[in-house]
Amino acid sequence: MEQCVHLEFEVAGNNFAQAGLASDQVKSTLKKLGIDPQDIRRVAIAMYEGEINMVIHANGGRAYVDIFVDKICINLIDQGKGIENIELAMTPGYSTAPDDVRALGFGAGMGLPNMKKYTDVFNIESEVGKGTKVEMEIHFR
Amino acid sequence: MKIREILNLLGGKILCEGVSLDRDVYSACASDMMSDVLAFVKDQAVLITGLCNPQVIRTAEMMDMVCVVFVRGKVPDQTMIDLAQEKGITLIASPHRMFAACGLLYSAGLRA
Ligand SMILES: Nc1ncnc2c1ncn2[C@@H]1O[C@H](COP(=O)(O)OP(=O)(O)OP(=O)(O)O)[C@@H](O)[C@H]1O
Ligand SMILES: [Mg+2]
């Protein structure tokens, strides 16, 4: 399938105020491409949750985004502490976020379940001490 | 109801008018946890929250919401106000606490 746009973002780990910038830019790009607003919202939410996770759990990472005519592929790669039990991490309500993160409005343990819910393809690989890779696809309807 | 009505019902103060006060809104969502807000997409137009940081505006933006109400007298800083203006989001600060604010809006016809 014909590729339209490739985007890459550095997501800073220590900058909570700037978190969401990459998702925001992907959102504007999709808007310019004339993608359906419902599809854009699914992309925005899934990517934003992933971006926030890299900020609060992994001290930052990188986002690779490929937009095609009929879908978007998002890869989020970090060299953070990794996830010991992915199945457990995927459980709604499970969170290891400390109190200071909760005070910022995150740590409900809903991020990964949300990402899975809004995407058509969702894969997560992680190694403790090495990092985490989240691969998502959203197919435009 | 119009955003203007929310402002009046909540005895609120307008912080920025990213979208017109005459904009009609029908549904709202209230939470201090942003992932809870992001979990239910139902075309909610209004976010009511006691949380006050830039991620509130980002969350509203990702959800295509047009109005954020800060309860308990929370007032966002200029960076947040500028971001909301840029994203077309109207910000309101209300002295009410969350429970009262939600009750007032629900009684007036705003739904989940
Ligand atoms: N990139 C990551 N690196 C390391 N651990 C992660 C990463 N992403 C998620 N986790 C782990 O998985 C858990 C669940 O993630 P999830 O996004 O579902 O919830 P949360 O981030 O804790 O809260 P919320 O997303 O609701 O704000 C996290 O608490 C954390 O322990
Ligand atoms: Mg999360």
PDB file of C-alpha atoms and ligand atoms in Angstrom:
ATOM      1  CA  MET A   1       0.000   0.000   0.000  1.00  0.00           C
ATOM      2  CA  GLU A   2       1.173   3.461  -0.852  1.00  0.00           C
ATOM      3  CA  GLN A   3       2.876   5.316   1.982  1.00  0.00           C
ATOM      4  CA  CYS A   4       1.938   8.903   2.681  1.00  0.00           C
ATOM      5  CA  VAL A   5       3.922  10.074   5.668  1.00  0.00           C
ATOM      6  CA  HIS A   6       6.654   8.911   8.037  1.00  0.00           C
ATOM      7  CA  LEU A   7       7.115  10.728  11.343  1.00  0.00           C
ATOM      8  CA  GLU A   8       9.558  10.231  14.229  1.00  0.00           C
ATOM      9  CA  PHE A   9       9.495  11.749  17.667  1.00  0.00           C
ATOM     10  CA  GLU A  10      11.784  11.841  20.665  1.00  0.00           C
ATOM     11  CA  VAL A  11       9.627  11.617  23.784  1.00  0.00           C
ATOM     12  CA  ALA A  12      11.433  13.206  26.729  1.00  0.00           C
ATOM     13  CA  GLY A  13      11.225  11.282  29.975  1.00  0.00           C
ATOM     14  CA  ASN A  14      11.549  14.090  32.437  1.00  0.00           C
ATOM     15  CA  ASN A  15       9.090  16.462  30.849  1.00  0.00           C
ATOM     16  CA  PHE A  16       5.528  15.842  31.923  1.00  0.00           C
ATOM     17  CA  ALA A  17       4.380  19.267  30.709  1.00  0.00           C
ATOM     18  CA  GLN A  18       5.447  18.447  27.145  1.00  0.00           C
ATOM     19  CA  ALA A  19       3.991  14.931  27.121  1.00  0.00           C
ATOM     20  CA  GLY A  20       1.399  14.541  24.393  1.00  0.00           C
ATOM     21  CA  LEU A  21       3.177  16.720  21.866  1.00  0.00           C
ATOM     22  CA  ALA A  22       3.935  13.804  19.529  1.00  0.00           C
ATOM     23  CA  SER A  23       0.323  12.567  19.644  1.00  0.00           C
ATOM     24  CA  ASP A  24      -0.861  16.077  19.008  1.00  0.00           C
ATOM     25  CA  GLN A  25       1.325  16.371  15.900  1.00  0.00           C
ATOM     26  CA  VAL A  26       0.125  13.019  14.566  1.00  0.00           C
ATOM     27  CA  LYS A  27      -3.432  14.198  15.141  1.00  0.00           C
ATOM     28  CA  SER A  28      -2.895  17.405  13.143  1.00  0.00           C
ATOM     29  CA  THR A  29      -1.199  15.471  10.340  1.00  0.00           C
ATOM     30  CA  LEU A  30      -4.148  13.075  10.048  1.00  0.00           C
ATOM     31  CA  LYS A  31      -6.545  16.018  10.054  1.00  0.00           C
ATOM     32  CA  LYS A  32      -4.650  17.607   7.161  1.00  0.00           C
ATOM     33  CA  LEU A  33      -4.791  14.295   5.279  1.00  0.00           C
ATOM     34  CA  GLY A  34      -8.576  14.346   5.649  1.00  0.00           C
ATOM     35  CA  ILE A  35      -8.852  11.169   7.716  1.00  0.00           C
ATOM     36  CA  ASP A  36     -12.235  10.508   9.363  1.00  0.00           C
ATOM     37  CA  PRO A  37     -12.512  12.228  12.791  1.00  0.00           C
ATOM     38  CA  GLN A  38     -13.587   8.996  14.538  1.00  0.00           C
ATOM     39  CA  ASP A  39     -10.460   7.254  13.244  1.00  0.00           C
ATOM     40  CA  ILE A  40      -8.310  10.207  14.265  1.00  0.00           C
ATOM     41  CA  ARG A  41      -9.676  10.041  17.785  1.00  0.00           C
ATOM     42  CA  ARG A  42      -8.829   6.350  18.125  1.00  0.00           C
ATOM     43  CA  VAL A  43      -5.296   7.072  16.943  1.00  0.00           C
ATOM     44  CA  ALA A  44      -4.926  10.110  19.205  1.00  0.00           C
ATOM     45  CA  ILE A  45      -6.051   8.256  22.334  1.00  0.00           C
ATOM     46  CA  ALA A  46      -3.955   5.131  21.719  1.00  0.00           C
ATOM     47  CA  MET A  47      -0.821   7.080  20.910  1.00  0.00           C
ATOM     48  CA  TYR A  48      -1.303   9.539  23.759  1.00  0.00           C
ATOM     49  CA  GLU A  49      -1.648   6.712  26.303  1.00  0.00           C
ATOM     50  CA  GLY A  50       1.510   5.117  24.916  1.00  0.00           C
ATOM     51  CA  GLU A  51       3.381   8.382  24.967  1.00  0.00           C
ATOM     52  CA  ILE A  52       2.378   9.066  28.568  1.00  0.00           C
ATOM     53  CA  ASN A  53       3.470   5.555  29.534  1.00  0.00           C
ATOM     54  CA  MET A  54       6.939   6.178  28.093  1.00  0.00           C
ATOM     55  CA  VAL A  55       7.131   9.451  30.033  1.00  0.00           C
ATOM     56  CA  ILE A  56       5.982   8.145  33.400  1.00  0.00           C
ATOM     57  CA  HIS A  57       7.184   4.528  33.383  1.00  0.00           C
ATOM     58  CA  ALA A  58      10.206   4.412  31.059  1.00  0.00           C
ATOM     59  CA  ASN A  59      11.956   7.763  31.320  1.00  0.00           C
ATOM     60  CA  GLY A  60      11.125   8.554  27.700  1.00  0.00           C
ATOM     61  CA  GLY A  61      11.566   6.824  24.366  1.00  0.00           C
ATOM     62  CA  ARG A  62      10.944   7.183  20.656  1.00  0.00           C
ATOM     63  CA  ALA A  63       7.815   7.077  18.528  1.00  0.00           C
ATOM     64  CA  TYR A  64       7.869   5.920  14.896  1.00  0.00           C
ATOM     65  CA  VAL A  65       4.734   6.618  12.909  1.00  0.00           C
ATOM     66  CA  ASP A  66       3.901   5.471   9.389  1.00  0.00           C
ATOM     67  CA  ILE A  67       0.736   6.697   7.775  1.00  0.00           C
ATOM     68  CA  PHE A  68      -0.642   4.828   4.770  1.00  0.00           C
ATOM     69  CA  VAL A  69      -3.762   5.429   2.713  1.00  0.00           C
ATOM     70  CA  ASP A  70      -5.759   2.885   4.685  1.00  0.00           C
ATOM     71  CA  LYS A  71      -4.016   2.634   8.065  1.00  0.00           C
ATOM     72  CA  ILE A  72      -1.494   4.015  10.524  1.00  0.00           C
ATOM     73  CA  CYS A  73       1.317   2.044  12.186  1.00  0.00           C
ATOM     74  CA  ILE A  74       2.728   3.332  15.454  1.00  0.00           C
ATOM     75  CA  ASN A  75       5.822   1.911  17.141  1.00  0.00           C
ATOM     76  CA  LEU A  76       6.750   3.108  20.593  1.00  0.00           C
ATOM     77  CA  ILE A  77      10.191   2.013  21.709  1.00  0.00           C
ATOM     78  CA  ASP A  78      11.862   2.739  25.011  1.00  0.00           C
ATOM     79  CA  GLN A  79      14.895   1.604  26.975  1.00  0.00           C
ATOM     80  CA  GLY A  80      13.131   1.857  30.299  1.00  0.00           C
ATOM     81  CA  LYS A  81      12.746  -0.591  33.138  1.00  0.00           C
ATOM     82  CA  GLY A  82      10.539  -2.975  31.171  1.00  0.00           C
ATOM     83  CA  ILE A  83       7.403  -4.867  32.211  1.00  0.00           C
ATOM     84  CA  GLU A  84       7.747  -8.046  34.230  1.00  0.00           C
ATOM     85  CA  ASN A  85       4.299  -9.508  33.629  1.00  0.00           C
ATOM     86  CA  ILE A  86       2.613  -8.177  30.494  1.00  0.00           C
ATOM     87  CA  GLU A  87      -0.650 -10.034  31.089  1.00  0.00           C
ATOM     88  CA  LEU A  88      -0.923  -8.448  34.523  1.00  0.00           C
ATOM     89  CA  ALA A  89      -0.013  -5.013  33.140  1.00  0.00           C
ATOM     90  CA  MET A  90      -2.827  -5.358  30.592  1.00  0.00           C
ATOM     91  CA  THR A  91      -5.418  -5.929  33.354  1.00  0.00           C
ATOM     92  CA  PRO A  92      -7.734  -2.918  33.700  1.00  0.00           C
ATOM     93  CA  GLY A  93      -6.943  -1.152  36.959  1.00  0.00           C
ATOM     94  CA  TYR A  94      -3.447  -2.587  37.376  1.00  0.00           C
ATOM     95  CA  SER A  95      -0.875   0.133  37.886  1.00  0.00           C
ATOM     96  CA  THR A  96       2.511   0.544  39.506  1.00  0.00           C
ATOM     97  CA  ALA A  97       2.351   4.325  39.225  1.00  0.00           C
ATOM     98  CA  PRO A  98       3.573   6.045  42.394  1.00  0.00           C
ATOM     99  CA  ASP A  99       1.471   8.601  44.271  1.00  0.00           C
ATOM    100  CA  ASP A 100       3.107  11.612  42.631  1.00  0.00           C
ATOM    101  CA  VAL A 101       2.035  10.279  39.222  1.00  0.00           C
ATOM    102  CA  ARG A 102      -1.503   9.637  40.489  1.00  0.00           C
ATOM    103  CA  ALA A 103      -1.657  13.200  41.716  1.00  0.00           C
ATOM    104  CA  LEU A 104      -1.069  14.222  38.089  1.00  0.00           C
ATOM    105  CA  GLY A 105      -4.137  12.265  36.943  1.00  0.00           C
ATOM    106  CA  PHE A 106      -2.419   9.106  35.686  1.00  0.00           C
ATOM    107  CA  GLY A 107      -2.087   5.670  37.202  1.00  0.00           C
ATOM    108  CA  ALA A 108      -5.655   4.403  36.839  1.00  0.00           C
ATOM    109  CA  GLY A 109      -4.256   1.306  35.139  1.00  0.00           C
ATOM    110  CA  MET A 110      -6.397   1.983  32.082  1.00  0.00           C
ATOM    111  CA  GLY A 111      -3.752   3.035  29.551  1.00  0.00           C
ATOM    112  CA  LEU A 112      -2.775  -0.337  28.072  1.00  0.00           C
ATOM    113  CA  PRO A 113      -6.407  -1.619  28.029  1.00  0.00           C
ATOM    114  CA  ASN A 114      -7.443   1.595  26.274  1.00  0.00           C
ATOM    115  CA  MET A 115      -4.669   1.186  23.704  1.00  0.00           C
ATOM    116  CA  LYS A 116      -5.775  -2.366  22.970  1.00  0.00           C
ATOM    117  CA  LYS A 117      -9.422  -1.349  22.752  1.00  0.00           C
ATOM    118  CA  TYR A 118      -8.923   1.442  20.223  1.00  0.00           C
ATOM    119  CA  THR A 119      -6.468  -0.316  17.911  1.00  0.00           C
ATOM    120  CA  ASP A 120      -6.850  -3.053  15.279  1.00  0.00           C
ATOM    121  CA  VAL A 121      -3.407  -4.533  15.911  1.00  0.00           C
ATOM    122  CA  PHE A 122      -1.759  -4.339  19.322  1.00  0.00           C
ATOM    123  CA  ASN A 123       1.474  -6.081  20.295  1.00  0.00           C
ATOM    124  CA  ILE A 124       3.708  -5.465  23.243  1.00  0.00           C
ATOM    125  CA  GLU A 125       7.141  -6.914  23.906  1.00  0.00           C
ATOM    126  CA  SER A 126       9.168  -6.148  26.959  1.00  0.00           C
ATOM    127  CA  GLU A 127      12.275  -7.249  28.775  1.00  0.00           C
ATOM    128  CA  VAL A 128      12.973  -6.233  32.357  1.00  0.00           C
ATOM    129  CA  GLY A 129      15.941  -3.893  32.524  1.00  0.00           C
ATOM    130  CA  LYS A 130      16.077  -3.553  28.715  1.00  0.00           C
ATOM    131  CA  GLY A 131      12.908  -1.790  27.625  1.00  0.00           C
ATOM    132  CA  THR A 132       9.535  -2.041  25.987  1.00  0.00           C
ATOM    133  CA  LYS A 133       8.223  -2.022  22.439  1.00  0.00           C
ATOM    134  CA  VAL A 134       4.583  -1.341  21.661  1.00  0.00           C
ATOM    135  CA  GLU A 135       3.361  -1.896  18.122  1.00  0.00           C
ATOM    136  CA  MET A 136      -0.076  -0.605  17.130  1.00  0.00           C
ATOM    137  CA  GLU A 137      -2.078  -0.359  13.925  1.00  0.00           C
ATOM    138  CA  ILE A 138      -5.305   1.440  13.353  1.00  0.00           C
ATOM    139  CA  HIS A 139      -7.157   0.704  10.148  1.00  0.00           C
ATOM    140  CA  PHE A 140      -9.158   3.571   8.720  1.00  0.00           C
ATOM    141  CA  ARG A 141     -12.834   2.717   8.385  1.00  0.00           C
TER     142      ARG A 141
ATOM    143  CA  MET B   1     -27.410  23.487  26.601  1.00  0.00           C
ATOM    144  CA  LYS B   2     -25.058  26.274  25.660  1.00  0.00           C
ATOM    145  CA  ILE B   3     -21.640  26.630  27.285  1.00  0.00           C
ATOM    146  CA  ARG B   4     -22.868  29.998  28.553  1.00  0.00           C
ATOM    147  CA  GLU B   5     -25.481  28.154  30.627  1.00  0.00           C
ATOM    148  CA  ILE B   6     -22.796  25.965  32.231  1.00  0.00           C
ATOM    149  CA  LEU B   7     -20.924  29.107  33.147  1.00  0.00           C
ATOM    150  CA  ASN B   8     -24.019  30.608  34.791  1.00  0.00           C
ATOM    151  CA  LEU B   9     -25.191  27.420  36.540  1.00  0.00           C
ATOM    152  CA  LEU B  10     -21.786  26.884  38.114  1.00  0.00           C
ATOM    153  CA  GLY B  11     -21.208  30.484  39.089  1.00  0.00           C
ATOM    154  CA  GLY B  12     -18.099  30.069  37.023  1.00  0.00           C
ATOM    155  CA  LYS B  13     -15.451  32.359  35.724  1.00  0.00           C
ATOM    156  CA  ILE B  14     -14.430  32.184  32.097  1.00  0.00           C
ATOM    157  CA  LEU B  15     -10.668  31.744  31.627  1.00  0.00           C
ATOM    158  CA  CYS B  16     -10.532  31.535  27.868  1.00  0.00           C
ATOM    159  CA  GLU B  17     -13.044  31.250  25.085  1.00  0.00           C
ATOM    160  CA  GLY B  18     -11.415  28.778  22.716  1.00  0.00           C
ATOM    161  CA  VAL B  19     -14.870  27.989  21.398  1.00  0.00           C
ATOM    162  CA  SER B  20     -17.912  30.256  21.522  1.00  0.00           C
ATOM    163  CA  LEU B  21     -20.074  30.404  24.654  1.00  0.00           C
ATOM    164  CA  ASP B  22     -23.013  29.907  22.295  1.00  0.00           C
ATOM    165  CA  ARG B  23     -21.774  26.437  21.342  1.00  0.00           C
ATOM    166  CA  ASP B  24     -24.351  23.730  22.117  1.00  0.00           C
ATOM    167  CA  VAL B  25     -23.157  20.790  24.220  1.00  0.00           C
ATOM    168  CA  TYR B  26     -25.137  17.715  25.227  1.00  0.00           C
ATOM    169  CA  SER B  27     -22.861  15.392  27.113  1.00  0.00           C
ATOM    170  CA  ALA B  28     -20.143  15.538  29.746  1.00  0.00           C
ATOM    171  CA  CYS B  29     -17.709  13.412  31.672  1.00  0.00           C
ATOM    172  CA  ALA B  30     -16.211  13.991  35.120  1.00  0.00           C
ATOM    173  CA  SER B  31     -12.981  12.546  36.505  1.00  0.00           C
ATOM    174  CA  ASP B  32      -9.620  13.321  38.039  1.00  0.00           C
ATOM    175  CA  MET B  33      -8.015  10.343  36.275  1.00  0.00           C
ATOM    176  CA  MET B  34      -7.257  11.061  32.651  1.00  0.00           C
ATOM    177  CA  SER B  35      -7.200   7.431  31.478  1.00  0.00           C
ATOM    178  CA  ASP B  36     -10.723   7.037  32.839  1.00  0.00           C
ATOM    179  CA  VAL B  37     -11.769   9.918  30.629  1.00  0.00           C
ATOM    180  CA  LEU B  38      -9.988   8.334  27.667  1.00  0.00           C
ATOM    181  CA  ALA B  39     -11.670   4.963  28.255  1.00  0.00           C
ATOM    182  CA  PHE B  40     -15.158   5.971  27.118  1.00  0.00           C
ATOM    183  CA  VAL B  41     -15.556   7.688  23.798  1.00  0.00           C
ATOM    184  CA  LYS B  42     -19.130   8.932  23.521  1.00  0.00           C
ATOM    185  CA  ASP B  43     -18.779  12.333  21.923  1.00  0.00           C
ATOM    186  CA  GLN B  44     -18.683  14.040  25.299  1.00  0.00           C
ATOM    187  CA  ALA B  45     -18.126  17.747  24.792  1.00  0.00           C
ATOM    188  CA  VAL B  46     -17.408  18.807  28.368  1.00  0.00           C
ATOM    189  CA  LEU B  47     -14.811  17.604  30.875  1.00  0.00           C
ATOM    190  CA  ILE B  48     -15.342  18.390  34.559  1.00  0.00           C
ATOM    191  CA  THR B  49     -12.245  17.860  36.674  1.00  0.00           C
ATOM    192  CA  GLY B  50     -10.486  18.791  39.886  1.00  0.00           C
ATOM    193  CA  LEU B  51      -7.132  18.164  38.257  1.00  0.00           C
ATOM    194  CA  CYS B  52      -5.176  21.133  36.989  1.00  0.00           C
ATOM    195  CA  ASN B  53      -2.183  20.451  34.742  1.00  0.00           C
ATOM    196  CA  PRO B  54      -1.412  20.605  30.990  1.00  0.00           C
ATOM    197  CA  GLN B  55      -2.426  16.962  30.477  1.00  0.00           C
ATOM    198  CA  VAL B  56      -6.037  17.903  31.231  1.00  0.00           C
ATOM    199  CA  ILE B  57      -6.039  20.121  28.142  1.00  0.00           C
ATOM    200  CA  ARG B  58      -4.222  17.454  26.109  1.00  0.00           C
ATOM    201  CA  THR B  59      -6.744  14.820  27.173  1.00  0.00           C
ATOM    202  CA  ALA B  60      -9.658  17.075  26.228  1.00  0.00           C
ATOM    203  CA  GLU B  61      -7.983  17.750  22.888  1.00  0.00           C
ATOM    204  CA  MET B  62      -7.442  14.032  22.133  1.00  0.00           C
ATOM    205  CA  MET B  63     -11.150  13.459  22.872  1.00  0.00           C
ATOM    206  CA  ASP B  64     -12.263  16.410  20.705  1.00  0.00           C
ATOM    207  CA  MET B  65     -13.875  18.050  23.729  1.00  0.00           C
ATOM    208  CA  VAL B  66     -14.695  21.747  23.546  1.00  0.00           C
ATOM    209  CA  CYS B  67     -15.045  22.785  27.192  1.00  0.00           C
ATOM    210  CA  VAL B  68     -13.195  22.041  30.446  1.00  0.00           C
ATOM    211  CA  VAL B  69     -14.626  22.971  33.842  1.00  0.00           C
ATOM    212  CA  PHE B  70     -12.182  23.160  36.756  1.00  0.00           C
ATOM    213  CA  VAL B  71     -13.946  22.612  40.077  1.00  0.00           C
ATOM    214  CA  ARG B  72     -12.951  23.640  43.617  1.00  0.00           C
ATOM    215  CA  GLY B  73     -11.656  26.972  42.413  1.00  0.00           C
ATOM    216  CA  LYS B  74      -8.647  25.482  40.610  1.00  0.00           C
ATOM    217  CA  VAL B  75      -7.136  27.965  38.194  1.00  0.00           C
ATOM    218  CA  PRO B  76      -4.832  26.842  35.376  1.00  0.00           C
ATOM    219  CA  ASP B  77      -1.657  28.740  34.547  1.00  0.00           C
ATOM    220  CA  GLN B  78      -1.128  30.841  31.426  1.00  0.00           C
ATOM    221  CA  THR B  79       0.574  28.000  29.509  1.00  0.00           C
ATOM    222  CA  MET B  80      -2.534  25.858  29.927  1.00  0.00           C
ATOM    223  CA  ILE B  81      -4.811  28.727  28.990  1.00  0.00           C
ATOM    224  CA  ASP B  82      -2.771  29.426  25.834  1.00  0.00           C
ATOM    225  CA  LEU B  83      -2.836  25.749  24.871  1.00  0.00           C
ATOM    226  CA  ALA B  84      -6.622  25.610  25.328  1.00  0.00           C
ATOM    227  CA  GLN B  85      -7.097  28.731  23.234  1.00  0.00           C
ATOM    228  CA  GLU B  86      -4.936  27.245  20.474  1.00  0.00           C
ATOM    229  CA  LYS B  87      -6.899  23.974  20.561  1.00  0.00           C
ATOM    230  CA  GLY B  88     -10.303  25.636  20.535  1.00  0.00           C
ATOM    231  CA  ILE B  89     -11.249  24.683  24.075  1.00  0.00           C
ATOM    232  CA  THR B  90     -13.167  26.968  26.425  1.00  0.00           C
ATOM    233  CA  LEU B  91     -12.029  26.940  30.071  1.00  0.00           C
ATOM    234  CA  ILE B  92     -14.266  27.637  33.050  1.00  0.00           C
ATOM    235  CA  ALA B  93     -13.300  27.788  36.744  1.00  0.00           C
ATOM    236  CA  SER B  94     -16.071  27.000  39.251  1.00  0.00           C
ATOM    237  CA  PRO B  95     -15.973  27.380  43.033  1.00  0.00           C
ATOM    238  CA  HIS B  96     -18.218  24.287  43.411  1.00  0.00           C
ATOM    239  CA  ARG B  97     -16.854  20.902  44.355  1.00  0.00           C
ATOM    240  CA  MET B  98     -17.073  18.030  41.885  1.00  0.00           C
ATOM    241  CA  PHE B  99     -20.246  16.413  43.263  1.00  0.00           C
ATOM    242  CA  ALA B 100     -22.220  19.665  43.345  1.00  0.00           C
ATOM    243  CA  ALA B 101     -20.999  20.787  39.927  1.00  0.00           C
ATOM    244  CA  CYS B 102     -22.034  17.475  38.337  1.00  0.00           C
ATOM    245  CA  GLY B 103     -25.416  17.546  40.113  1.00  0.00           C
ATOM    246  CA  LEU B 104     -26.182  21.053  38.928  1.00  0.00           C
ATOM    247  CA  LEU B 105     -25.326  20.248  35.329  1.00  0.00           C
ATOM    248  CA  TYR B 106     -27.169  16.921  35.376  1.00  0.00           C
ATOM    249  CA  SER B 107     -30.314  18.556  36.784  1.00  0.00           C
ATOM    250  CA  ALA B 108     -30.135  21.100  33.997  1.00  0.00           C
ATOM    251  CA  GLY B 109     -30.151  18.342  31.376  1.00  0.00           C
ATOM    252  CA  LEU B 110     -26.515  17.626  30.596  1.00  0.00           C
ATOM    253  CA  ARG B 111     -25.984  13.872  30.278  1.00  0.00           C
ATOM    254  CA  ALA B 112     -23.133  11.349  30.345  1.00  0.00           C
TER     255      ALA B 112
HETATM  256  N1  LIG C   1       6.633   1.731  28.668  1.00  0.00           N
HETATM  257  C1  LIG C   1       6.550   1.127  29.847  1.00  0.00           C
HETATM  258  N2  LIG C   1       7.671   0.808  30.534  1.00  0.00           N
HETATM  259  C2  LIG C   1       7.614   0.180  31.741  1.00  0.00           C
HETATM  260  N3  LIG C   1       6.463  -0.177  32.352  1.00  0.00           N
HETATM  261  C3  LIG C   1       5.307   0.131  31.706  1.00  0.00           C
HETATM  262  C4  LIG C   1       5.278   0.778  30.446  1.00  0.00           C
HETATM  263  N4  LIG C   1       3.991   0.916  30.071  1.00  0.00           N
HETATM  264  C5  LIG C   1       3.252   0.375  31.044  1.00  0.00           C
HETATM  265  N5  LIG C   1       4.026  -0.114  32.040  1.00  0.00           N
HETATM  266  C6  LIG C   1       3.581  -0.838  33.253  1.00  0.00           C
HETATM  267  O1  LIG C   1       2.269  -1.359  33.048  1.00  0.00           O
HETATM  268  C7  LIG C   1       1.381  -0.830  34.035  1.00  0.00           C
HETATM  269  C8  LIG C   1       0.007  -0.611  33.411  1.00  0.00           C
HETATM  270  O2  LIG C   1       0.076   0.405  32.390  1.00  0.00           O
HETATM  271  P1  LIG C   1      -1.233   1.246  32.057  1.00  0.00           P
HETATM  272  O3  LIG C   1      -0.896   2.253  31.027  1.00  0.00           O
HETATM  273  O4  LIG C   1      -2.343   0.304  31.743  1.00  0.00           O
HETATM  274  O5  LIG C   1      -1.589   1.944  33.447  1.00  0.00           O
HETATM  275  P2  LIG C   1      -0.891   3.188  34.142  1.00  0.00           P
HETATM  276  O6  LIG C   1       0.026   3.866  33.182  1.00  0.00           O
HETATM  277  O7  LIG C   1      -0.269   2.729  35.411  1.00  0.00           O
HETATM  278  O8  LIG C   1      -2.136   4.128  34.462  1.00  0.00           O
HETATM  279  P3  LIG C   1      -2.985   4.990  33.382  1.00  0.00           P
HETATM  280  O9  LIG C   1      -2.535   4.579  32.020  1.00  0.00           O
HETATM  281  O10 LIG C   1      -4.411   4.633  33.651  1.00  0.00           O
HETATM  282  O11 LIG C   1      -2.687   6.412  33.667  1.00  0.00           O
HETATM  283  C9  LIG C   1       2.037   0.450  34.516  1.00  0.00           C
HETATM  284  O12 LIG C   1       1.595   0.835  35.806  1.00  0.00           O
HETATM  285  C10 LIG C   1       3.507   0.045  34.489  1.00  0.00           C
HETATM  286  O13 LIG C   1       3.838  -0.756  35.600  1.00  0.00           O
HETATM  287 MG    MG C   2      -0.645   4.399  31.277  1.00  0.00          MG
END
